PDB file of C-alpha atoms and ligand atoms in Angstrom:
ATOM      1  CA  UNK A   1      22.296  91.501  57.918  1.00  0.00           C
ATOM      2  CA  UNK A   2      20.998  93.709  60.407  1.00  0.00           C
ATOM      3  CA  UNK A   3      21.243  96.870  57.851  1.00  0.00           C
ATOM      4  CA  UNK A   4      18.807  95.079  55.314  1.00  0.00           C
ATOM      5  CA  UNK A   5      16.412  93.866  57.827  1.00  0.00           C
ATOM      6  CA  UNK A   6      16.079  97.546  59.234  1.00  0.00           C
ATOM      7  CA  UNK A   7      16.136  98.866  55.498  1.00  0.00           C
ATOM      8  CA  UNK A   8      13.463  96.350  54.430  1.00  0.00           C
ATOM      9  CA  UNK A   9      11.136  97.507  57.463  1.00  0.00           C
ATOM     10  CA  UNK A  10      11.340 101.025  57.185  1.00  0.00           C
ATOM     11  CA  UNK A  11      11.006 100.802  53.790  1.00  0.00           C
ATOM     12  CA  UNK A  12       7.891  98.424  54.158  1.00  0.00           C
ATOM     13  CA  UNK A  13       5.958 100.691  56.647  1.00  0.00           C
ATOM     14  CA  UNK A  14       7.052 104.040  55.310  1.00  0.00           C
ATOM     15  CA  UNK A  15       4.921 106.469  53.334  1.00  0.00           C
ATOM     16  CA  UNK A  16       7.007 106.694  50.618  1.00  0.00           C
ATOM     17  CA  UNK A  17       6.594 106.128  46.768  1.00  0.00           C
ATOM     18  CA  UNK A  18       4.349 103.596  46.032  1.00  0.00           C
ATOM     19  CA  UNK A  19       5.711 100.417  44.802  1.00  0.00           C
ATOM     20  CA  UNK A  20       5.883 100.019  41.089  1.00  0.00           C
ATOM     21  CA  UNK A  21       4.092  96.313  40.560  1.00  0.00           C
ATOM     22  CA  UNK A  22       2.252  94.912  37.877  1.00  0.00           C
ATOM     23  CA  UNK A  23      -0.942  95.101  40.251  1.00  0.00           C
ATOM     24  CA  UNK A  24      -0.344  99.174  40.489  1.00  0.00           C
ATOM     25  CA  UNK A  25       0.201  99.501  36.602  1.00  0.00           C
ATOM     26  CA  UNK A  26      -2.873  97.616  35.783  1.00  0.00           C
ATOM     27  CA  UNK A  27      -5.101  99.696  38.104  1.00  0.00           C
ATOM     28  CA  UNK A  28      -3.615 102.968  36.679  1.00  0.00           C
ATOM     29  CA  UNK A  29      -3.725 101.753  32.892  1.00  0.00           C
ATOM     30  CA  UNK A  30      -6.726  99.826  31.883  1.00  0.00           C
ATOM     31  CA  UNK A  31      -5.546  96.784  29.550  1.00  0.00           C
ATOM     32  CA  UNK A  32      -7.227  96.309  26.348  1.00  0.00           C
ATOM     33  CA  UNK A  33      -7.982  92.633  24.907  1.00  0.00           C
ATOM     34  CA  UNK A  34      -5.097  92.727  22.629  1.00  0.00           C
ATOM     35  CA  UNK A  35      -2.907  93.681  25.710  1.00  0.00           C
ATOM     36  CA  UNK A  36      -3.996  90.715  27.803  1.00  0.00           C
ATOM     37  CA  UNK A  37      -3.550  88.372  24.839  1.00  0.00           C
ATOM     38  CA  UNK A  38      -0.087  89.585  24.340  1.00  0.00           C
ATOM     39  CA  UNK A  39       0.459  89.000  28.224  1.00  0.00           C
ATOM     40  CA  UNK A  40      -0.617  85.074  28.109  1.00  0.00           C
ATOM     41  CA  UNK A  41       1.608  84.291  25.200  1.00  0.00           C
ATOM     42  CA  UNK A  42       4.510  81.863  25.529  1.00  0.00           C
ATOM     43  CA  UNK A  43       7.800  83.690  26.326  1.00  0.00           C
ATOM     44  CA  UNK A  44       8.923  82.485  22.866  1.00  0.00           C
ATOM     45  CA  UNK A  45       5.891  83.659  21.198  1.00  0.00           C
ATOM     46  CA  UNK A  46       6.859  87.229  22.696  1.00  0.00           C
ATOM     47  CA  UNK A  47      10.205  87.115  21.587  1.00  0.00           C
ATOM     48  CA  UNK A  48       9.078  85.987  18.056  1.00  0.00           C
ATOM     49  CA  UNK A  49       6.573  88.845  17.982  1.00  0.00           C
ATOM     50  CA  UNK A  50       8.967  91.599  19.481  1.00  0.00           C
ATOM     51  CA  UNK A  51      11.386  90.594  16.594  1.00  0.00           C
ATOM     52  CA  UNK A  52       8.671  90.166  13.909  1.00  0.00           C
ATOM     53  CA  UNK A  53       7.196  93.779  14.873  1.00  0.00           C
ATOM     54  CA  UNK A  54      10.386  95.656  14.813  1.00  0.00           C
ATOM     55  CA  UNK A  55      11.714  95.172  11.261  1.00  0.00           C
ATOM     56  CA  UNK A  56      15.362  94.503  10.923  1.00  0.00           C
ATOM     57  CA  UNK A  57      15.625  96.873   7.627  1.00  0.00           C
ATOM     58  CA  UNK A  58      16.864  99.819   9.916  1.00  0.00           C
ATOM     59  CA  UNK A  59      19.917 100.130   7.654  1.00  0.00           C
ATOM     60  CA  UNK A  60      21.520 103.294   6.530  1.00  0.00           C
ATOM     61  CA  UNK A  61      22.215 102.512   3.038  1.00  0.00           C
ATOM     62  CA  UNK A  62      25.468 104.696   2.064  1.00  0.00           C
ATOM     63  CA  UNK A  63      26.805 103.734  -0.982  1.00  0.00           C
ATOM     64  CA  UNK A  64      30.341 104.384  -1.672  1.00  0.00           C
ATOM     65  CA  UNK A  65      31.431 103.511  -5.030  1.00  0.00           C
ATOM     66  CA  UNK A  66      34.017 106.351  -6.298  1.00  0.00           C
ATOM     67  CA  UNK A  67      36.960 105.196  -4.711  1.00  0.00           C
ATOM     68  CA  UNK A  68      36.370 101.332  -3.738  1.00  0.00           C
ATOM     69  CA  UNK A  69      37.904 102.296  -0.511  1.00  0.00           C
ATOM     70  CA  UNK A  70      35.810 101.795   2.784  1.00  0.00           C
ATOM     71  CA  UNK A  71      35.491 104.982   4.372  1.00  0.00           C
ATOM     72  CA  UNK A  72      34.389 106.128   7.906  1.00  0.00           C
ATOM     73  CA  UNK A  73      31.357 107.958   8.861  1.00  0.00           C
ATOM     74  CA  UNK A  74      31.682 109.664  12.272  1.00  0.00           C
ATOM     75  CA  UNK A  75      27.874 111.034  12.904  1.00  0.00           C
ATOM     76  CA  UNK A  76      27.156 112.589  16.196  1.00  0.00           C
ATOM     77  CA  UNK A  77      24.905 110.328  17.994  1.00  0.00           C
ATOM     78  CA  UNK A  78      21.924 113.084  18.592  1.00  0.00           C
ATOM     79  CA  UNK A  79      21.719 114.433  15.222  1.00  0.00           C
ATOM     80  CA  UNK A  80      20.592 112.662  12.044  1.00  0.00           C
ATOM     81  CA  UNK A  81      22.498 111.726   9.089  1.00  0.00           C
ATOM     82  CA  UNK A  82      22.205 114.686   6.772  1.00  0.00           C
ATOM     83  CA  UNK A  83      20.636 113.120   3.358  1.00  0.00           C
ATOM     84  CA  UNK A  84      21.891 115.285   0.375  1.00  0.00           C
ATOM     85  CA  UNK A  85      21.326 113.910  -2.800  1.00  0.00           C
ATOM     86  CA  UNK A  86      24.716 112.954  -4.564  1.00  0.00           C
ATOM     87  CA  UNK A  87      24.292 111.217  -7.951  1.00  0.00           C
ATOM     88  CA  UNK A  88      27.953 110.795  -8.651  1.00  0.00           C
ATOM     89  CA  UNK A  89      28.807 108.969  -5.788  1.00  0.00           C
ATOM     90  CA  UNK A  90      25.310 106.572  -5.663  1.00  0.00           C
ATOM     91  CA  UNK A  91      26.971 104.723  -8.729  1.00  0.00           C
ATOM     92  CA  UNK A  92      23.570 104.009 -10.267  1.00  0.00           C
ATOM     93  CA  UNK A  93      21.428 103.636  -7.392  1.00  0.00           C
ATOM     94  CA  UNK A  94      18.125 104.775  -7.838  1.00  0.00           C
ATOM     95  CA  UNK A  95      17.511 106.749  -4.549  1.00  0.00           C
ATOM     96  CA  UNK A  96      19.550 109.636  -3.576  1.00  0.00           C
ATOM     97  CA  UNK A  97      22.367 108.281  -1.272  1.00  0.00           C
ATOM     98  CA  UNK A  98      24.030 110.664   1.705  1.00  0.00           C
ATOM     99  CA  UNK A  99      26.712 112.625   0.928  1.00  0.00           C
ATOM    100  CA  UNK A 100      29.569 111.831   3.331  1.00  0.00           C
ATOM    101  CA  UNK A 101      32.924 113.200   3.496  1.00  0.00           C
ATOM    102  CA  UNK A 102      35.608 110.869   5.368  1.00  0.00           C
ATOM    103  CA  UNK A 103      38.999 110.098   4.990  1.00  0.00           C
ATOM    104  CA  UNK A 104      40.135 107.358   2.901  1.00  0.00           C
ATOM    105  CA  UNK A 105      41.512 104.284   4.638  1.00  0.00           C
ATOM    106  CA  UNK A 106      38.988 104.111   7.262  1.00  0.00           C
ATOM    107  CA  UNK A 107      35.736 101.772   7.469  1.00  0.00           C
ATOM    108  CA  UNK A 108      32.269 102.660   7.054  1.00  0.00           C
ATOM    109  CA  UNK A 109      29.485 101.235   9.116  1.00  0.00           C
ATOM    110  CA  UNK A 110      26.058 100.206   7.635  1.00  0.00           C
ATOM    111  CA  UNK A 111      24.173  99.681  10.520  1.00  0.00           C
ATOM    112  CA  UNK A 112      22.226 102.676  12.020  1.00  0.00           C
ATOM    113  CA  UNK A 113      22.386 101.608  15.451  1.00  0.00           C
ATOM    114  CA  UNK A 114      26.494 101.302  15.372  1.00  0.00           C
ATOM    115  CA  UNK A 115      27.010 104.691  13.634  1.00  0.00           C
ATOM    116  CA  UNK A 116      28.041 106.224  17.023  1.00  0.00           C
ATOM    117  CA  UNK A 117      31.271 105.541  18.923  1.00  0.00           C
ATOM    118  CA  UNK A 118      31.934 102.306  21.227  1.00  0.00           C
ATOM    119  CA  UNK A 119      33.015 104.769  23.602  1.00  0.00           C
ATOM    120  CA  UNK A 120      29.465 106.363  24.051  1.00  0.00           C
ATOM    121  CA  UNK A 121      27.275 103.466  24.885  1.00  0.00           C
ATOM    122  CA  UNK A 122      24.411 105.859  26.405  1.00  0.00           C
ATOM    123  CA  UNK A 123      24.351 107.818  22.997  1.00  0.00           C
ATOM    124  CA  UNK A 124      24.104 104.461  21.203  1.00  0.00           C
ATOM    125  CA  UNK A 125      20.961 103.632  23.301  1.00  0.00           C
ATOM    126  CA  UNK A 126      19.717 107.131  22.732  1.00  0.00           C
ATOM    127  CA  UNK A 127      19.813 106.704  19.398  1.00  0.00           C
ATOM    128  CA  UNK A 128      18.225 103.477  19.302  1.00  0.00           C
ATOM    129  CA  UNK A 129      15.204 104.417  21.585  1.00  0.00           C
ATOM    130  CA  UNK A 130      14.709 108.002  19.572  1.00  0.00           C
ATOM    131  CA  UNK A 131      14.850 106.109  16.247  1.00  0.00           C
ATOM    132  CA  UNK A 132      11.771 104.170  17.520  1.00  0.00           C
ATOM    133  CA  UNK A 133       9.689 103.414  20.259  1.00  0.00           C
ATOM    134  CA  UNK A 134      11.397 100.764  22.848  1.00  0.00           C
ATOM    135  CA  UNK A 135       8.788  98.219  22.243  1.00  0.00           C
ATOM    136  CA  UNK A 136       9.479  98.129  18.391  1.00  0.00           C
ATOM    137  CA  UNK A 137      13.322  97.452  18.518  1.00  0.00           C
ATOM    138  CA  UNK A 138      14.554  94.428  17.540  1.00  0.00           C
ATOM    139  CA  UNK A 139      16.730  92.037  19.291  1.00  0.00           C
ATOM    140  CA  UNK A 140      19.239  92.260  17.304  1.00  0.00           C
ATOM    141  CA  UNK A 141      19.776  95.990  17.651  1.00  0.00           C
ATOM    142  CA  UNK A 142      19.250  96.177  21.462  1.00  0.00           C
ATOM    143  CA  UNK A 143      21.463  93.188  22.085  1.00  0.00           C
ATOM    144  CA  UNK A 144      24.562  95.201  23.636  1.00  0.00           C
ATOM    145  CA  UNK A 145      22.855  98.295  24.653  1.00  0.00           C
ATOM    146  CA  UNK A 146      22.915  97.942  28.153  1.00  0.00           C
ATOM    147  CA  UNK A 147      25.894  97.715  30.511  1.00  0.00           C
ATOM    148  CA  UNK A 148      26.387  94.482  32.835  1.00  0.00           C
ATOM    149  CA  UNK A 149      24.704  95.219  36.201  1.00  0.00           C
ATOM    150  CA  UNK A 150      27.673  92.910  37.915  1.00  0.00           C
ATOM    151  CA  UNK A 151      31.581  92.925  37.312  1.00  0.00           C
ATOM    152  CA  UNK A 152      30.918  88.938  36.722  1.00  0.00           C
ATOM    153  CA  UNK A 153      27.953  87.984  35.033  1.00  0.00           C
ATOM    154  CA  UNK A 154      26.973  84.449  35.968  1.00  0.00           C
ATOM    155  CA  UNK A 155      23.650  83.118  34.860  1.00  0.00           C
ATOM    156  CA  UNK A 156      21.340  81.246  36.722  1.00  0.00           C
ATOM    157  CA  UNK A 157      17.546  81.305  36.181  1.00  0.00           C
ATOM    158  CA  UNK A 158      16.592  82.597  33.054  1.00  0.00           C
ATOM    159  CA  UNK A 159      13.712  84.701  31.889  1.00  0.00           C
ATOM    160  CA  UNK A 160      10.415  83.130  31.058  1.00  0.00           C
ATOM    161  CA  UNK A 161       8.423  79.881  32.217  1.00  0.00           C
ATOM    162  CA  UNK A 162       9.960  77.720  35.212  1.00  0.00           C
ATOM    163  CA  UNK A 163       9.373  75.843  38.011  1.00  0.00           C
ATOM    164  CA  UNK A 164       8.899  77.927  40.934  1.00  0.00           C
ATOM    165  CA  UNK A 165      11.744  77.733  43.472  1.00  0.00           C
ATOM    166  CA  UNK A 166       9.781  78.616  46.527  1.00  0.00           C
ATOM    167  CA  UNK A 167       6.729  77.243  45.793  1.00  0.00           C
ATOM    168  CA  UNK A 168       7.937  74.181  43.467  1.00  0.00           C
ATOM    169  CA  UNK A 169       4.758  74.835  41.241  1.00  0.00           C
ATOM    170  CA  UNK A 170       5.404  74.486  37.480  1.00  0.00           C
ATOM    171  CA  UNK A 171       4.286  77.467  35.065  1.00  0.00           C
ATOM    172  CA  UNK A 172       5.645  80.186  37.235  1.00  0.00           C
ATOM    173  CA  UNK A 173       6.702  83.173  34.882  1.00  0.00           C
ATOM    174  CA  UNK A 174       9.903  84.562  35.865  1.00  0.00           C
ATOM    175  CA  UNK A 175      10.225  87.916  35.096  1.00  0.00           C
ATOM    176  CA  UNK A 176      13.942  88.738  35.031  1.00  0.00           C
ATOM    177  CA  UNK A 177      17.051  86.987  34.284  1.00  0.00           C
ATOM    178  CA  UNK A 178      18.827  85.981  37.852  1.00  0.00           C
ATOM    179  CA  UNK A 179      22.801  86.169  38.088  1.00  0.00           C
ATOM    180  CA  UNK A 180      24.540  84.511  40.730  1.00  0.00           C
ATOM    181  CA  UNK A 181      26.205  86.974  43.149  1.00  0.00           C
ATOM    182  CA  UNK A 182      27.395  87.092  46.847  1.00  0.00           C
ATOM    183  CA  UNK A 183      25.290  88.963  49.079  1.00  0.00           C
ATOM    184  CA  UNK A 184      26.959  92.338  49.219  1.00  0.00           C
ATOM    185  CA  UNK A 185      28.204  92.245  45.847  1.00  0.00           C
ATOM    186  CA  UNK A 186      28.091  95.898  43.987  1.00  0.00           C
ATOM    187  CA  UNK A 187      25.352  96.149  41.723  1.00  0.00           C
ATOM    188  CA  UNK A 188      25.927  98.556  38.610  1.00  0.00           C
ATOM    189  CA  UNK A 189      23.377 100.834  36.645  1.00  0.00           C
ATOM    190  CA  UNK A 190      23.137  99.299  33.242  1.00  0.00           C
ATOM    191  CA  UNK A 191      22.348 102.574  31.537  1.00  0.00           C
ATOM    192  CA  UNK A 192      22.195 105.996  32.517  1.00  0.00           C
ATOM    193  CA  UNK A 193      18.924 107.359  33.720  1.00  0.00           C
ATOM    194  CA  UNK A 194      16.671 108.418  36.757  1.00  0.00           C
ATOM    195  CA  UNK A 195      15.860 106.237  39.619  1.00  0.00           C
ATOM    196  CA  UNK A 196      12.346 106.056  39.794  1.00  0.00           C
ATOM    197  CA  UNK A 197      11.958 103.447  42.880  1.00  0.00           C
ATOM    198  CA  UNK A 198      14.293 102.533  45.615  1.00  0.00           C
ATOM    199  CA  UNK A 199      12.631 100.535  48.554  1.00  0.00           C
ATOM    200  CA  UNK A 200      11.076  97.606  49.257  1.00  0.00           C
ATOM    201  CA  UNK A 201       8.924  95.582  46.773  1.00  0.00           C
ATOM    202  CA  UNK A 202       5.904  93.962  48.367  1.00  0.00           C
ATOM    203  CA  UNK A 203       5.586  91.263  45.806  1.00  0.00           C
ATOM    204  CA  UNK A 204       8.544  89.501  46.442  1.00  0.00           C
ATOM    205  CA  UNK A 205      11.474  91.788  45.079  1.00  0.00           C
ATOM    206  CA  UNK A 206      12.566  92.442  48.454  1.00  0.00           C
ATOM    207  CA  UNK A 207      14.621  95.658  48.144  1.00  0.00           C
ATOM    208  CA  UNK A 208      14.390  96.921  44.630  1.00  0.00           C
ATOM    209  CA  UNK A 209      15.880  99.683  42.664  1.00  0.00           C
ATOM    210  CA  UNK A 210      14.276 100.799  39.389  1.00  0.00           C
ATOM    211  CA  UNK A 211      16.014 102.916  36.751  1.00  0.00           C
ATOM    212  CA  UNK A 212      14.079 104.744  34.061  1.00  0.00           C
ATOM    213  CA  UNK A 213      16.351 105.203  30.960  1.00  0.00           C
ATOM    214  CA  UNK A 214      13.694 107.039  29.149  1.00  0.00           C
ATOM    215  CA  UNK A 215      11.529 106.297  25.826  1.00  0.00           C
ATOM    216  CA  UNK A 216       9.661 102.999  27.793  1.00  0.00           C
ATOM    217  CA  UNK A 217      12.857 101.800  28.865  1.00  0.00           C
ATOM    218  CA  UNK A 218      13.386 100.480  32.446  1.00  0.00           C
ATOM    219  CA  UNK A 219      15.702  98.283  34.503  1.00  0.00           C
ATOM    220  CA  UNK A 220      14.948  96.863  37.893  1.00  0.00           C
ATOM    221  CA  UNK A 221      17.468  95.208  40.278  1.00  0.00           C
ATOM    222  CA  UNK A 222      15.851  93.004  42.995  1.00  0.00           C
ATOM    223  CA  UNK A 223      16.679  91.023  46.301  1.00  0.00           C
ATOM    224  CA  UNK A 224      19.372  93.986  47.269  1.00  0.00           C
ATOM    225  CA  UNK A 225      20.820  93.920  50.636  1.00  0.00           C
ATOM    226  CA  UNK A 226      20.907  97.560  50.391  1.00  0.00           C
ATOM    227  CA  UNK A 227      20.653 100.502  47.915  1.00  0.00           C
ATOM    228  CA  UNK A 228      22.640 103.629  47.700  1.00  0.00           C
ATOM    229  CA  UNK A 229      20.259 105.745  45.461  1.00  0.00           C
ATOM    230  CA  UNK A 230      17.104 107.888  45.956  1.00  0.00           C
ATOM    231  CA  UNK A 231      13.996 108.308  43.995  1.00  0.00           C
ATOM    232  CA  UNK A 232      14.637 111.215  41.224  1.00  0.00           C
ATOM    233  CA  UNK A 233      18.534 110.739  41.549  1.00  0.00           C
ATOM    234  CA  UNK A 234      20.548 110.494  38.107  1.00  0.00           C
ATOM    235  CA  UNK A 235      22.579 108.009  37.651  1.00  0.00           C
ATOM    236  CA  UNK A 236      25.196 107.243  35.028  1.00  0.00           C
ATOM    237  CA  UNK A 237      25.905 103.636  33.217  1.00  0.00           C
ATOM    238  CA  UNK A 238      28.068 101.794  35.304  1.00  0.00           C
ATOM    239  CA  UNK A 239      27.448 103.800  38.509  1.00  0.00           C
ATOM    240  CA  UNK A 240      27.284 101.465  42.031  1.00  0.00           C
ATOM    241  CA  UNK A 241      23.652 101.797  42.536  1.00  0.00           C
ATOM    242  CA  UNK A 242      23.183  98.982  45.395  1.00  0.00           C
ATOM    243  CA  UNK A 243      24.574  95.693  47.124  1.00  0.00           C
ATOM    244  CA  UNK A 244      23.302  92.557  45.996  1.00  0.00           C
ATOM    245  CA  UNK A 245      21.312  90.270  48.602  1.00  0.00           C
ATOM    246  CA  UNK A 246      18.643  87.663  49.103  1.00  0.00           C
ATOM    247  CA  UNK A 247      15.585  90.031  50.487  1.00  0.00           C
ATOM    248  CA  UNK A 248      11.967  89.402  49.316  1.00  0.00           C
ATOM    249  CA  UNK A 249      11.030  86.012  47.718  1.00  0.00           C
ATOM    250  CA  UNK A 250      14.319  84.459  46.903  1.00  0.00           C
ATOM    251  CA  UNK A 251      16.154  81.322  48.039  1.00  0.00           C
ATOM    252  CA  UNK A 252      19.726  82.785  48.341  1.00  0.00           C
ATOM    253  CA  UNK A 253      22.144  85.602  47.276  1.00  0.00           C
ATOM    254  CA  UNK A 254      21.698  86.420  43.614  1.00  0.00           C
ATOM    255  CA  UNK A 255      20.818  89.457  41.455  1.00  0.00           C
ATOM    256  CA  UNK A 256      17.364  89.421  39.794  1.00  0.00           C
ATOM    257  CA  UNK A 257      17.819  91.701  37.037  1.00  0.00           C
ATOM    258  CA  UNK A 258      14.515  92.866  34.739  1.00  0.00           C
ATOM    259  CA  UNK A 259      14.357  94.856  31.514  1.00  0.00           C
ATOM    260  CA  UNK A 260      10.994  96.975  30.921  1.00  0.00           C
ATOM    261  CA  UNK A 261       9.858  97.863  27.781  1.00  0.00           C
ATOM    262  CA  UNK A 262       6.916 100.193  28.069  1.00  0.00           C
ATOM    263  CA  UNK A 263       6.086  98.388  31.292  1.00  0.00           C
ATOM    264  CA  UNK A 264       5.988  94.700  30.446  1.00  0.00           C
ATOM    265  CA  UNK A 265       9.023  92.872  31.097  1.00  0.00           C
ATOM    266  CA  UNK A 266      11.031  91.394  28.239  1.00  0.00           C
ATOM    267  CA  UNK A 267      14.216  88.950  28.161  1.00  0.00           C
ATOM    268  CA  UNK A 268      17.162  90.898  29.509  1.00  0.00           C
ATOM    269  CA  UNK A 269      19.431  88.754  27.166  1.00  0.00           C
ATOM    270  CA  UNK A 270      17.831  90.646  24.448  1.00  0.00           C
ATOM    271  CA  UNK A 271      19.306  93.881  25.722  1.00  0.00           C
ATOM    272  CA  UNK A 272      22.693  92.929  27.650  1.00  0.00           C
TER     273      UNK A 272
HETATM  274 ZN1   ZN B   1      14.695  86.076  39.533  1.00  0.00          ZN
END
């Protein structure tokens, strides 16, 4: 308690990095009419737009006909699939197919986003983000690409419009997903990245950490009792970056977790 208060005051009055807020963003970057309109759409509509804009047809069409066996293709996460024409293996397909060599009796994956090993989630995320801008990634592709920020994930208040727990007013837009967590519970980085903010958020977030994962993807962790990272610090997925709390506009101990794509909050459920 003492720590969180001291930290809060120190951070609040310090000349350190300016808090990243929607107000600051608006000031730095004038919003065009389309952007305004987008912000006023319902969350449901936004999700629909989000999905529609992305085109789910991100498939790597690897056809294997010769053996009839399912094969595994292991492709390094950082390099593209080599597309060498191989008419003999394409079995009548019009377009040239990538030539692959793999051991028989293994399994092939048709989804580009899963062409990486399960043991390298950050490689998968990098590939996802480098293949297209973060704003055009489909929900189907992004689900599961971020790690869990808590060991035990107990959902409470969801993303989107809700009755404000602070004012009781209807129609408050809840910018993140809340997870129940006792104060002092370890909070983990959802993916590798760089800390771009660690301090007091003057607009309700309390003690807040923001991690930039690159290509327009950021995660934020709010109402923390304390944080253990500094601006500029590189973190690895799963690193403990903070302890949960109830600082700022909060009615009890919990973690308010946000995912931002190109500066706008999106439903974290689409990424966890
Ligand atoms: Zn919240």
